Tab-separated table of C-alpha atoms in Angstrom:
chain	number	residue	atom	x	y	z
B	1	ALA	CA	13.597	12.533	24.716
B	2	GLN	CA	9.718	11.564	25.678
B	3	THR	CA	8.517	8.192	24.290
B	4	VAL	CA	5.157	6.979	23.983
B	5	THR	CA	3.861	3.468	24.233
B	6	GLN	CA	0.851	1.711	22.773
B	7	SER	CA	1.020	-1.532	22.885
B	8	GLN	CA	-1.993	-2.849	21.627
B	9	PRO	CA	-2.040	-2.389	17.812
B	10	GLU	CA	-5.791	-3.744	17.621
B	11	MET	CA	-8.878	-3.883	19.521
B	12	SER	CA	-12.305	-5.123	19.085
B	13	VAL	CA	-15.373	-4.405	20.982
B	14	GLN	CA	-19.386	-5.003	20.741
B	15	GLU	CA	-21.739	-1.917	20.559
B	16	ALA	CA	-22.779	-0.760	24.056
B	17	GLU	CA	-19.959	-2.210	25.821
B	18	THR	CA	-16.785	-0.702	27.671
B	19	VAL	CA	-13.482	-0.843	26.203
B	20	THR	CA	-9.956	0.388	27.653
B	21	LEU	CA	-6.978	1.219	25.585
B	22	SER	CA	-3.820	1.268	27.259
B	23	CYS	CA	-1.125	3.926	26.925
B	24	THR	CA	2.106	4.361	28.462
B	25	TYR	CA	4.806	7.008	28.385
B	26	ASP	CA	8.528	7.973	29.627
B	27	THR	CA	9.437	11.211	30.828
B	28	SER	CA	11.673	12.877	33.341
B	29	GLU	CA	9.428	16.168	33.520
B	30	SER	CA	6.829	16.526	36.121
B	31	ASN	CA	4.689	19.259	34.368
B	32	TYR	CA	3.529	17.846	31.391
B	33	TYR	CA	0.013	17.212	29.172
B	34	LEU	CA	-1.522	14.046	27.988
B	35	PHE	CA	-3.951	13.533	25.196
B	36	TRP	CA	-6.138	11.264	22.872
B	37	TYR	CA	-6.727	11.644	19.663
B	38	LYS	CA	-9.205	9.677	17.398
B	39	GLN	CA	-8.979	9.357	13.823
B	40	PRO	CA	-11.614	7.732	11.808
B	41	PRO	CA	-11.471	6.712	8.346
B	42	SER	CA	-11.767	9.965	7.102
B	43	ARG	CA	-8.432	10.796	8.368
B	44	GLN	CA	-9.327	13.883	10.455
B	45	MET	CA	-7.430	13.886	13.614
B	46	ILE	CA	-10.078	14.498	16.518
B	47	LEU	CA	-8.943	15.636	20.241
B	48	VAL	CA	-10.817	13.584	21.877
B	49	ILE	CA	-9.672	14.046	25.872
B	50	ARG	CA	-6.745	16.115	27.830
B	51	GLN	CA	-5.091	15.576	31.069
B	52	GLU	CA	-2.715	17.940	33.022
B	53	ALA	CA	0.072	16.240	34.727
B	54	TYR	CA	-0.399	18.351	37.870
B	55	LYS	CA	-4.381	17.699	38.104
B	56	GLN	CA	-4.728	14.375	40.122
B	57	GLN	CA	-8.744	14.189	39.205
B	58	ASN	CA	-8.998	12.064	35.927
B	59	ALA	CA	-10.605	13.465	32.966
B	60	THR	CA	-13.841	13.020	31.645
B	61	GLU	CA	-15.672	13.866	28.504
B	62	ASN	CA	-19.023	12.296	28.080
B	63	ARG	CA	-18.384	8.398	27.171
B	64	PHE	CA	-14.731	9.080	27.375
B	65	SER	CA	-12.747	9.327	30.307
B	66	VAL	CA	-9.485	8.296	31.291
B	67	ASN	CA	-7.365	6.725	33.915
B	68	PHE	CA	-4.008	8.647	34.848
B	69	GLN	CA	-1.150	7.004	36.950
B	70	LYS	CA	1.269	9.865	37.084
B	71	ALA	CA	3.817	7.307	38.943
B	72	ALA	CA	3.197	4.363	36.624
B	73	LYS	CA	3.529	6.764	33.819
B	74	SER	CA	-0.092	5.209	32.268
B	75	PHE	CA	-2.786	6.916	30.874
B	76	SER	CA	-5.349	4.646	29.297
B	77	LEU	CA	-8.415	5.564	27.816
B	78	LYS	CA	-12.120	4.024	28.685
B	79	ILE	CA	-14.718	4.309	26.232
B	80	SER	CA	-17.977	3.490	27.763
B	81	ASP	CA	-21.141	2.537	25.832
B	82	SER	CA	-19.395	2.127	22.501
B	83	GLN	CA	-20.676	3.116	19.367
B	84	LEU	CA	-19.917	2.177	15.557
B	85	GLY	CA	-18.774	5.940	15.166
B	86	ASP	CA	-16.301	4.719	17.536
B	87	THR	CA	-14.742	3.040	15.004
B	88	ALA	CA	-10.993	4.556	14.285
B	89	MET	CA	-7.366	4.607	15.303
B	90	TYR	CA	-6.540	6.104	18.475
B	91	PHE	CA	-3.327	7.567	19.474
B	92	CYS	CA	-2.179	8.720	22.637
B	93	ALA	CA	0.248	11.848	22.637
B	94	PHE	CA	2.795	13.671	25.040
B	95	HIS	CA	3.274	17.300	25.065
B	96	SER	CA	6.255	18.993	27.465
B	97	GLY	CA	5.134	21.704	29.963
B	98	ALA	CA	8.892	22.677	29.674
B	99	GLY	CA	10.237	25.307	27.581
B	100	THR	CA	9.005	27.017	24.959
B	101	ALA	CA	9.399	23.996	22.452
B	102	SER	CA	5.985	22.861	21.137
B	103	LYS	CA	5.325	19.640	19.723
B	104	LEU	CA	3.581	16.612	20.075
B	105	THR	CA	5.010	13.033	20.704
B	106	PHE	CA	2.846	10.336	19.377
B	107	GLY	CA	2.656	6.499	20.210
B	108	THR	CA	1.485	4.407	17.300
B	109	GLY	CA	-1.759	3.732	17.403
B	110	THR	CA	-4.552	1.315	18.637
B	111	ARG	CA	-6.751	0.295	16.003
B	112	LEU	CA	-10.209	0.324	17.573
B	113	GLN	CA	-13.525	-1.655	15.592
B	114	VAL	CA	-16.442	-1.560	17.258
B	115	THR	CA	-18.801	-4.406	16.124
B	116	LEU	CA	-22.803	-5.081	16.106
Z	1	LYS	CA	-15.433	28.595	14.626
Z	2	ALA	CA	-14.155	27.377	11.073
Z	3	GLY	CA	-11.941	24.509	11.767
Z	4	VAL	CA	-7.972	23.906	10.547
Z	5	THR	CA	-8.115	23.730	6.831
Z	6	GLN	CA	-5.565	22.613	4.372
Z	7	THR	CA	-4.953	22.895	0.705
Z	8	PRO	CA	-4.640	20.593	-1.666
Z	9	ARG	CA	-6.227	17.889	-0.039
Z	10	TYR	CA	-4.608	15.358	-2.562
Z	11	LEU	CA	-1.585	15.895	-4.536
Z	12	ILE	CA	0.798	13.901	-7.044
Z	13	LYS	CA	4.109	14.671	-8.037
Z	14	THR	CA	7.439	13.239	-9.816
Z	15	ARG	CA	10.454	12.402	-7.774
Z	16	GLY	CA	12.573	15.509	-7.849
Z	17	GLN	CA	9.777	18.015	-8.158
Z	18	GLN	CA	8.999	20.640	-5.556
Z	19	VAL	CA	5.649	21.129	-3.410
Z	20	THR	CA	3.625	24.103	-1.497
Z	21	LEU	CA	1.335	22.709	1.354
Z	22	SER	CA	-1.098	25.302	2.661
Z	23	CYS	CA	-2.465	25.344	6.486
Z	24	SER	CA	-5.244	27.787	7.637
Z	25	PRO	CA	-5.110	27.845	11.644
Z	26	ILE	CA	-8.420	28.452	13.458
Z	27	SER	CA	-9.282	31.884	13.617
Z	28	GLY	CA	-7.171	33.539	16.719
Z	29	HIS	CA	-4.610	30.475	16.617
Z	30	ARG	CA	-1.247	31.384	16.676
Z	31	SER	CA	0.707	28.163	16.752
Z	32	VAL	CA	0.709	25.927	13.745
Z	33	SER	CA	2.289	22.826	13.814
Z	34	TRP	CA	3.347	20.076	10.973
Z	35	TYR	CA	3.022	16.381	11.018
Z	36	GLN	CA	4.205	14.134	8.792
Z	37	GLN	CA	1.959	10.382	8.892
Z	38	THR	CA	3.297	7.292	7.172
Z	39	PRO	CA	2.324	3.871	7.525
Z	40	GLY	CA	5.895	2.571	8.617
Z	41	GLN	CA	6.875	5.680	10.872
Z	42	GLY	CA	3.598	6.797	12.433
Z	43	LEU	CA	3.002	10.460	12.878
Z	44	GLN	CA	6.311	12.831	13.466
Z	45	PHE	CA	6.760	16.049	14.213
Z	46	LEU	CA	7.883	18.438	11.536
Z	47	PHE	CA	7.796	21.872	12.848
Z	48	GLU	CA	6.051	24.529	15.010
Z	49	TYR	CA	5.655	28.172	13.861
Z	50	PHE	CA	4.424	31.078	16.634
Z	51	SER	CA	4.147	34.473	15.221
Z	52	GLU	CA	6.025	33.857	12.468
Z	53	THR	CA	8.866	32.581	13.782
Z	54	GLN	CA	10.136	28.779	13.665
Z	55	ARG	CA	10.055	27.764	17.572
Z	56	ASN	CA	10.719	23.902	16.983
Z	57	LYS	CA	11.942	21.642	14.257
Z	58	GLY	CA	11.940	17.693	14.219
Z	59	ASN	CA	14.347	15.468	12.871
Z	60	PHE	CA	14.202	15.927	8.758
Z	61	PRO	CA	16.362	16.636	6.166
Z	62	GLY	CA	16.709	20.580	5.051
Z	63	ARG	CA	14.350	19.815	2.272
Z	64	PHE	CA	11.755	20.381	4.452
Z	65	SER	CA	11.230	24.134	4.906
Z	66	GLY	CA	8.086	26.073	6.364
Z	67	ARG	CA	7.216	29.687	7.065
Z	68	GLN	CA	4.241	31.540	8.356
Z	69	PHE	CA	2.555	34.754	7.748
Z	70	SER	CA	1.384	37.705	10.044
Z	71	ASN	CA	-2.389	36.354	9.683
Z	72	SER	CA	-1.037	32.776	10.815
Z	73	ARG	CA	-1.302	30.921	7.939
Z	74	SER	CA	1.616	28.493	7.384
Z	75	GLU	CA	3.013	26.859	4.460
Z	76	MET	CA	5.469	24.167	4.292
Z	77	ASN	CA	7.647	22.956	0.995
Z	78	VAL	CA	9.356	19.845	0.263
Z	79	SER	CA	11.994	20.505	-2.420
Z	80	THR	CA	13.741	17.186	-4.269
Z	81	LEU	CA	10.850	15.136	-3.701
Z	82	GLU	CA	11.946	11.498	-3.107
Z	83	LEU	CA	9.472	8.328	-3.247
Z	84	GLY	CA	9.644	8.205	0.716
Z	85	ASP	CA	7.924	11.847	0.938
Z	86	SER	CA	4.650	9.979	0.109
Z	87	ALA	CA	2.849	10.558	2.942
Z	88	LEU	CA	-0.121	12.411	4.807
Z	89	TYR	CA	1.046	15.795	6.105
Z	90	LEU	CA	-0.792	17.278	9.010
Z	91	CYS	CA	-1.651	20.726	10.079
Z	92	ALA	CA	-2.505	21.538	13.254
Z	93	SER	CA	-3.037	25.075	15.197
Z	94	SER	CA	-3.443	26.159	19.454
Z	95	ALA	CA	-4.536	28.752	20.894
Z	96	SER	CA	-1.820	28.533	23.465
Z	97	ALA	CA	0.912	30.304	23.098
Z	98	ARG	CA	2.854	26.990	24.378
Z	99	GLY	CA	0.219	24.956	21.667
Z	100	TYR	CA	-0.232	22.652	24.456
Z	101	GLU	CA	-4.100	21.429	23.072
Z	102	GLN	CA	-3.952	21.185	19.190
Z	103	TYR	CA	-6.737	20.860	16.581
Z	104	PHE	CA	-5.501	19.282	13.354
Z	105	GLY	CA	-6.681	19.996	9.615
Z	106	PRO	CA	-7.833	16.890	7.321
Z	107	GLY	CA	-4.088	16.607	6.042
Z	108	THR	CA	-2.853	16.811	2.555
Z	109	ARG	CA	-2.216	13.369	0.905
Z	110	LEU	CA	1.165	13.568	-0.929
Z	111	THR	CA	1.946	10.866	-3.401
Z	112	VAL	CA	5.783	10.691	-4.897
Z	113	THR	CA	5.563	8.757	-8.141
């Protein structure tokens, strides 16, 4: 079974600064998908960024980018130019690429607070 | 396109009752997944439906069930509610037949008293 670990329960960053959230995972598969989701206080889970394991290039979406290290099974999220609206819980998630089973396995989340 | 919608948004039930939650996926999405979110257990997968068939089920008791209709709308039912069923129930839909990229609804907050 796959596991996803987020070792930083809480983080704080000042507005306009850069912050990196960590995520490691454990799997024996070679083909899979990784995601970062954001859950603001409103509770709506929002997809931030995705990474296919077969792609070596790190995904980027505007101010959000990932550092995907497949051999180390590491998938960190970098938020540049942090904004107050980035305050939220951030979840790392794994989706297997094998078989027909469709299921996201989530980490425990990192609570990010952006301050003035 | 409209996002994933869930009804009701809030629900209060008494122990022993049953409840039905509804989810309408993004138009064209045929895969619908359900998750339970609690402070203690985090986000846990309940089940996933594709073309009216349950393809995957999480480790939950048989009191938790679901179904999907021909228009891809999905419902989940919890019978004989327990206090521990109090949670945020999230529905997600995917355009991919494999359900890779999932888009979530706002959730239904269920409180069992």
